[in-house]
Every structure is written in C-alpha cells, then in structure tokens.
Amino acid sequence: MLAAIGYAGKVIEQSLARYAKAHHLIVPNIEYVLWAILIGLLISNTVGVPGVFRAGVSTYEFWLKAASCFWDHASSLAMCSSWEA
C-alpha cells in the first residue's frame, strides 16, 4: 500500500509538471512525498486503513515520532517525554 501511494504521488508530481510546461504555466514543484502524504491523509480520513496494514502504519508512526524526537532534541524534548507507546 505504501509503495502504491508513493508511486501515485510520483505520477501526480510528474503529470502536474508536464501539464504546466505544456500550457506555459508557472506552478510550484510539489515533491512526490508531499503528494503521497496528502493521498494517505485522504485515504485514512475517507475509507480508513484496512486491517491488514494497521500494524505497518503503527510502526511507521512510532519511527516518525522517534525521528522527530532525535532530530532536534532541545526543542522537542517535551514532546518526546509526553507521547504514548
């Protein structure tokens, strides 16, 4: 599921860039990672995450929180001590 959403983000990014170039439009280059995040938000807020993928999503959330804690330990120390396992 993660690979499919990432690929869809890449397709949207490239399609938008080609469309803008063909029509001589100036649009910001939104990276495929941001498109994938938006697609994931859309899926989770509309149809929900299937049960098969729940364990992987929880692991991803843990590593995302852990990385944000260690990225800038001074400013996020309070957040690291308050999030639940």
N, CA, C and O atoms as a GROMACS GRO file, in nm:
protein
  340
    1MET      N    1   0.084  -0.119   0.000
    1MET     CA    2   0.000   0.000   0.000
    1MET      C    3   0.088   0.125   0.000
    1MET      O    4   0.061   0.222  -0.071
    2LEU      N    5   0.194   0.121   0.082
    2LEU     CA    6   0.283   0.236   0.090
    2LEU      C    7   0.351   0.263  -0.044
    2LEU      O    8   0.364   0.378  -0.086
    3ALA      N    9   0.395   0.157  -0.111
    3ALA     CA   10   0.460   0.173  -0.241
    3ALA      C   11   0.362   0.227  -0.345
    3ALA      O   12   0.399   0.310  -0.428
    4ALA      N   13   0.238   0.180  -0.341
    4ALA     CA   14   0.138   0.227  -0.437
    4ALA      C   15   0.107   0.376  -0.416
    4ALA      O   16   0.092   0.451  -0.512
    5ILE      N   17   0.097   0.417  -0.291
    5ILE     CA   18   0.069   0.558  -0.262
    5ILE      C   19   0.187   0.645  -0.302
    5ILE      O   20   0.168   0.754  -0.356
    6GLY      N   21   0.310   0.597  -0.275
    6GLY     CA   22   0.429   0.671  -0.317
    6GLY      C   23   0.437   0.684  -0.468
    6GLY      O   24   0.471   0.790  -0.520
    7TYR      N   25   0.406   0.576  -0.538
    7TYR     CA   26   0.407   0.580  -0.685
    7TYR      C   27   0.299   0.675  -0.738
    7TYR      O   28   0.323   0.749  -0.834
    8ALA      N   29   0.182   0.674  -0.676
    8ALA     CA   30   0.076   0.765  -0.718
    8ALA      C   31   0.118   0.910  -0.697
    8ALA      O   32   0.088   0.997  -0.779
    9GLY      N   33   0.189   0.937  -0.587
    9GLY     CA   34   0.241   1.072  -0.564
    9GLY      C   35   0.339   1.114  -0.672
    9GLY      O   36   0.338   1.228  -0.717
   10LYS      N   37   0.425   1.020  -0.714
   10LYS     CA   38   0.522   1.049  -0.820
   10LYS      C   39   0.451   1.077  -0.953
   10LYS      O   40   0.490   1.168  -1.026
   11VAL      N   41   0.348   1.000  -0.983
   11VAL     CA   42   0.272   1.020  -1.106
   11VAL      C   43   0.204   1.156  -1.105
   11VAL      O   44   0.205   1.227  -1.206
   12ILE      N   45   0.145   1.194  -0.993
   12ILE     CA   46   0.079   1.325  -0.982
   12ILE      C   47   0.181   1.437  -1.000
   12ILE      O   48   0.154   1.534  -1.071
   13GLU      N   49   0.298   1.424  -0.936
   13GLU     CA   50   0.401   1.526  -0.947
   13GLU      C   51   0.445   1.545  -1.092
   13GLU      O   52   0.453   1.657  -1.141
   14GLN      N   53   0.472   1.434  -1.161
   14GLN     CA   54   0.519   1.443  -1.299
   14GLN      C   55   0.409   1.491  -1.393
   14GLN      O   56   0.436   1.567  -1.486
   15SER      N   57   0.287   1.447  -1.370
   15SER     CA   58   0.176   1.490  -1.456
   15SER      C   59   0.150   1.639  -1.444
   15SER      O   60   0.128   1.708  -1.544
   16LEU      N   61   0.154   1.689  -1.322
   16LEU     CA   62   0.132   1.831  -1.300
   16LEU      C   63   0.244   1.914  -1.364
   16LEU      O   64   0.218   2.019  -1.423
   17ALA      N   65   0.367   1.866  -1.354
   17ALA     CA   66   0.480   1.937  -1.414
   17ALA      C   67   0.469   1.939  -1.567
   17ALA      O   68   0.494   2.042  -1.630
   18ARG      N   69   0.431   1.825  -1.626
   18ARG     CA   70   0.414   1.820  -1.773
   18ARG      C   71   0.300   1.911  -1.820
   18ARG      O   72   0.312   1.980  -1.920
   19TYR      N   73   0.189   1.909  -1.747
   19TYR     CA   74   0.075   1.993  -1.782
   19TYR      C   75   0.113   2.141  -1.776
   19TYR      O   76   0.080   2.219  -1.866
   20ALA      N   77   0.182   2.179  -1.669
   20ALA     CA   78   0.221   2.318  -1.653
   20ALA      C   79   0.319   2.361  -1.763
   20ALA      O   80   0.310   2.473  -1.814
   21LYS      N   81   0.411   2.273  -1.798
   21LYS     CA   82   0.508   2.306  -1.903
   21LYS      C   83   0.439   2.317  -2.039
   21LYS      O   84   0.471   2.407  -2.117
   22ALA      N   85   0.346   2.228  -2.067
   22ALA     CA   86   0.277   2.229  -2.196
   22ALA      C   87   0.189   2.353  -2.212
   22ALA      O   88   0.171   2.402  -2.324
   23HIS      N   89   0.134   2.403  -2.102
   23HIS     CA   90   0.045   2.519  -2.109
   23HIS      C   91   0.112   2.648  -2.064
   23HIS      O   92   0.046   2.750  -2.045
   24HIS      N   93   0.245   2.642  -2.049
   24HIS     CA   94   0.325   2.759  -2.012
   24HIS      C   95   0.274   2.823  -1.882
   24HIS      O   96   0.259   2.945  -1.873
   25LEU      N   97   0.249   2.739  -1.784
   25LEU     CA   98   0.204   2.786  -1.653
   25LEU      C   99   0.320   2.779  -1.554
   25LEU      O  100   0.407   2.694  -1.566
   26ILE      N  101   0.320   2.868  -1.460
   26ILE     CA  102   0.418   2.865  -1.354
   26ILE      C  103   0.350   2.812  -1.229
   26ILE      O  104   0.265   2.880  -1.169
   27VAL      N  105   0.386   2.691  -1.190
   27VAL     CA  106   0.330   2.629  -1.070
   27VAL      C  107   0.445   2.583  -0.982
   27VAL      O  108   0.552   2.548  -1.033
   28PRO      N  109   0.426   2.581  -0.852
   28PRO     CA  110   0.534   2.533  -0.764
   28PRO      C  111   0.555   2.383  -0.781
   28PRO      O  112   0.461   2.308  -0.806
   29ASN      N  113   0.679   2.340  -0.767
   29ASN     CA  114   0.710   2.198  -0.775
   29ASN      C  115   0.686   2.135  -0.639
   29ASN      O  116   0.767   2.149  -0.548
   30ILE      N  117   0.575   2.066  -0.626
   30ILE     CA  118   0.542   1.996  -0.502
   30ILE      C  119   0.598   1.855  -0.514
   30ILE      O  120   0.559   1.780  -0.603
   31GLU      N  121   0.688   1.819  -0.424
   31GLU     CA  122   0.754   1.690  -0.428
   31GLU      C  123   0.654   1.575  -0.412
   31GLU      O  124   0.547   1.592  -0.354
   32TYR      N  125   0.692   1.460  -0.466
   32TYR     CA  126   0.603   1.344  -0.462
   32TYR      C  127   0.576   1.297  -0.319
   32TYR      O  128   0.472   1.238  -0.292
   33VAL      N  129   0.670   1.322  -0.227
   33VAL     CA  130   0.648   1.282  -0.088
   33VAL      C  131   0.528   1.357  -0.029
   33VAL      O  132   0.447   1.299   0.042
   34LEU      N  133   0.519   1.486  -0.059
   34LEU     CA  134   0.405   1.563  -0.010
   34LEU      C  135   0.275   1.514  -0.072
   34LEU      O  136   0.173   1.505  -0.005
   35TRP      N  137   0.278   1.482  -0.202
   35TRP     CA  138   0.159   1.427  -0.267
   35TRP      C  139   0.120   1.294  -0.201
   35TRP      O  140   0.002   1.269  -0.178
   36ALA      N  141   0.219   1.210  -0.169
   36ALA     CA  142   0.190   1.081  -0.105
   36ALA      C  143   0.129   1.102   0.033
   36ALA      O  144   0.038   1.029   0.072
   37ILE      N  145   0.178   1.200   0.106
   37ILE     CA  146   0.120   1.230   0.237
   37ILE      C  147  -0.025   1.275   0.222
   37ILE      O  148  -0.112   1.233   0.298
   38LEU      N  149  -0.051   1.360   0.124
   38LEU     CA  150  -0.188   1.406   0.102
   38LEU      C  151  -0.280   1.292   0.060
   38LEU      O  152  -0.395   1.286   0.105
   39ILE      N  153  -0.231   1.202  -0.024
   39ILE     CA  154  -0.311   1.086  -0.064
   39ILE      C  155  -0.338   0.997   0.057
   39ILE      O  156  -0.450   0.949   0.075
   40GLY      N  157  -0.237   0.976   0.140
   40GLY     CA  158  -0.255   0.896   0.262
   40GLY      C  159  -0.356   0.957   0.357
   40GLY      O  160  -0.437   0.886   0.416
   41LEU      N  161  -0.350   1.090   0.371
   41LEU     CA  162  -0.449   1.158   0.456
   41LEU      C  163  -0.589   1.141   0.400
   41LEU      O  164  -0.685   1.117   0.474
   42LEU      N  165  -0.601   1.153   0.269
   42LEU     CA  166  -0.731   1.136   0.205
   42LEU      C  167  -0.786   0.996   0.228
   42LEU      O  168  -0.904   0.979   0.262
   43ILE      N  169  -0.701   0.896   0.211
   43ILE     CA  170  -0.745   0.757   0.231
   43ILE      C  171  -0.784   0.732   0.376
   43ILE      O  172  -0.889   0.676   0.404
   44SER      N  173  -0.698   0.775   0.469
   44SER     CA  174  -0.727   0.746   0.610
   44SER      C  175  -0.848   0.821   0.662
   44SER      O  176  -0.915   0.774   0.754
   45ASN      N  177  -0.877   0.938   0.605
   45ASN     CA  178  -0.991   1.015   0.653
   45ASN      C  179  -1.122   0.985   0.581
   45ASN      O  180  -1.228   1.028   0.626
   46THR      N  181  -1.116   0.911   0.471
   46THR     CA  182  -1.240   0.879   0.399
   46THR      C  183  -1.277   0.732   0.417
   46THR      O  184  -1.380   0.702   0.477
   47VAL      N  185  -1.196   0.642   0.366
   47VAL     CA  186  -1.230   0.499   0.372
   47VAL      C  187  -1.162   0.427   0.486
   47VAL      O  188  -1.205   0.318   0.522
   48GLY      N  189  -1.059   0.484   0.542
   48GLY     CA  190  -0.988   0.420   0.653
   48GLY      C  191  -0.878   0.327   0.605
   48GLY      O  192  -0.871   0.291   0.487
   49VAL      N  193  -0.793   0.290   0.698
   49VAL     CA  194  -0.682   0.200   0.668
   49VAL      C  195  -0.730   0.056   0.687
   49VAL      O  196  -0.782   0.023   0.793
   50PRO      N  197  -0.713  -0.029   0.586
   50PRO     CA  198  -0.754  -0.170   0.602
   50PRO      C  199  -0.679  -0.237   0.717
   50PRO      O  200  -0.565  -0.201   0.746
   51GLY      N  201  -0.742  -0.333   0.780
   51GLY     CA  202  -0.684  -0.402   0.894
   51GLY      C  203  -0.549  -0.467   0.866
   51GLY      O  204  -0.464  -0.476   0.954
   52VAL      N  205  -0.529  -0.511   0.743
   52VAL     CA  206  -0.403  -0.575   0.705
   52VAL      C  207  -0.286  -0.480   0.722
   52VAL      O  208  -0.175  -0.523   0.753
   53PHE      N  209  -0.308  -0.351   0.702
   53PHE     CA  210  -0.200  -0.253   0.703
   53PHE      C  211  -0.185  -0.180   0.836
   53PHE      O  212  -0.095  -0.098   0.851
   54ARG      N  213  -0.270  -0.207   0.933
   54ARG     CA  214  -0.266  -0.132   1.060
   54ARG      C  215  -0.134  -0.149   1.135
   54ARG      O  216  -0.083  -0.052   1.190
   55ALA      N  217  -0.080  -0.270   1.139
   55ALA     CA  218   0.046  -0.292   1.210
   55ALA      C  219   0.160  -0.212   1.147
   55ALA      O  220   0.242  -0.154   1.217
   56GLY      N  221   0.163  -0.208   1.016
   56GLY     CA  222   0.267  -0.132   0.947
   56GLY      C  223   0.252   0.018   0.969
   56GLY      O  224   0.352   0.089   0.983
   57VAL      N  225   0.130   0.066   0.972
   57VAL     CA  226   0.106   0.208   0.995
   57VAL      C  227   0.148   0.246   1.136
   57VAL      O  228   0.207   0.352   1.156
   58SER      N  229   0.118   0.160   1.236
   58SER     CA  230   0.160   0.193   1.372
   58SER      C  231   0.311   0.194   1.386
   58SER      O  232   0.365   0.277   1.459
   59THR      N  233   0.380   0.105   1.318
   59THR     CA  234   0.526   0.104   1.321
   59THR      C  235   0.580   0.231   1.258
   59THR      O  236   0.674   0.291   1.310
   60TYR      N  237   0.521   0.271   1.148
   60TYR     CA  238   0.563   0.394   1.080
   60TYR      C  239   0.545   0.514   1.171
   60TYR      O  240   0.633   0.600   1.179
   61GLU      N  241   0.432   0.522   1.240
   61GLU     CA  242   0.407   0.634   1.331
   61GLU      C  243   0.509   0.637   1.444
   61GLU      O  244   0.555   0.744   1.483
   62PHE      N  245   0.547   0.519   1.497
   62PHE     CA  246   0.647   0.514   1.602
   62PHE      C  247   0.780   0.569   1.553
   62PHE      O  248   0.842   0.652   1.621
   63TRP      N  249   0.826   0.524   1.436
   63TRP     CA  250   0.956   0.569   1.385
   63TRP      C  251   0.954   0.716   1.347
   63TRP      O  252   1.055   0.785   1.360
   64LEU      N  253   0.841   0.765   1.301
   64LEU     CA  254   0.828   0.908   1.270
   64LEU      C  255   0.841   0.991   1.398
   64LEU      O  256   0.910   1.092   1.399
   65LYS      N  257   0.774   0.948   1.504
   65LYS     CA  258   0.783   1.020   1.632
   65LYS      C  259   0.924   1.011   1.688
   65LYS      O  260   0.978   1.109   1.740
   66ALA      N  261   0.985   0.893   1.680
   66ALA     CA  262   1.121   0.876   1.731
   66ALA      C  263   1.220   0.964   1.655
   66ALA      O  264   1.307   1.025   1.716
   67ALA      N  265   1.205   0.971   1.523
   67ALA     CA  266   1.295   1.055   1.444
   67ALA      C  267   1.277   1.202   1.477
   67ALA      O  268   1.374   1.277   1.483
   68SER      N  269   1.152   1.243   1.498
   68SER     CA  270   1.130   1.384   1.530
   68SER      C  271   1.186   1.419   1.668
   68SER      O  272   1.226   1.533   1.691
   69CYS      N  273   1.188   1.322   1.759
   69CYS     CA  274   1.246   1.346   1.891
   69CYS      C  275   1.397   1.365   1.883
   69CYS      O  276   1.453   1.452   1.949
   70PHE      N  277   1.462   1.284   1.802
   70PHE     CA  278   1.607   1.290   1.794
   70PHE      C  279   1.657   1.393   1.695
   70PHE      O  280   1.775   1.427   1.697
   71TRP      N  281   1.569   1.443   1.609
   71TRP     CA  282   1.611   1.542   1.510
   71TRP      C  283   1.658   1.670   1.578
   71TRP      O  284   1.766   1.721   1.550
   72ASP      N  285   1.576   1.721   1.665
   72ASP     CA  286   1.613   1.842   1.738
   72ASP      C  287   1.575   1.819   1.884
   72ASP      O  288   1.467   1.858   1.928
   73HIS      N  289   1.663   1.756   1.956
   73HIS     CA  290   1.630   1.713   2.092
   73HIS      C  291   1.602   1.829   2.186
   73HIS      O  292   1.528   1.812   2.282
   74ALA      N  293   1.657   1.945   2.161
   74ALA     CA  294   1.635   2.057   2.254
   74ALA      C  295   1.493   2.109   2.247
   74ALA      O  296   1.431   2.133   2.351
   75SER      N  297   1.439   2.126   2.127
   75SER     CA  298   1.306   2.185   2.115
   75SER      C  299   1.194   2.083   2.130
   75SER      O  300   1.081   2.119   2.163
   76SER      N  301   1.224   1.956   2.104
   76SER     CA  302   1.117   1.857   2.110
   76SER      C  303   1.126   1.765   2.230
   76SER      O  304   1.062   1.660   2.233
   77LEU      N  305   1.206   1.801   2.331
   77LEU     CA  306   1.222   1.718   2.448
   77LEU      C  307   1.090   1.697   2.522
   77LEU      O  308   1.061   1.587   2.569
   78ALA      N  309   1.010   1.802   2.531
   78ALA     CA  310   0.880   1.789   2.599
   78ALA      C  311   0.789   1.695   2.523
   78ALA      O  312   0.715   1.618   2.584
   79MET      N  313   0.792   1.701   2.389
   79MET     CA  314   0.706   1.614   2.310
   79MET      C  315   0.749   1.469   2.327
   79MET      O  316   0.664   1.380   2.337
   80CYS      N  317   0.880   1.442   2.330
   80CYS     CA  318   0.930   1.306   2.342
   80CYS      C  319   0.890   1.243   2.474
   80CYS      O  320   0.862   1.123   2.480
   81SER      N  321   0.888   1.320   2.578
   81SER     CA  322   0.854   1.264   2.708
   81SER      C  323   0.704   1.247   2.724
   81SER      O  324   0.661   1.179   2.817
   82SER      N  325   0.624   1.308   2.638
   82SER     CA  326   0.480   1.302   2.656
   82SER      C  327   0.408   1.204   2.565
   82SER      O  328   0.294   1.168   2.594
   83TRP      N  329   0.470   1.158   2.453
   83TRP     CA  330   0.396   1.068   2.366
   83TRP      C  331   0.390   0.928   2.420
   83TRP      O  332   0.482   0.879   2.486
   84GLU      N  333   0.278   0.866   2.391
   84GLU     CA  334   0.249   0.734   2.445
   84GLU      C  335   0.294   0.625   2.350
   84GLU      O  336   0.298   0.646   2.229
   85ALA      N  337   0.326   0.511   2.404
   85ALA     CA  338   0.371   0.398   2.322
   85ALA      C  339   0.252   0.330   2.257
   85ALA      O  340   0.270   0.232   2.184
   0.00000   0.00000   0.00000
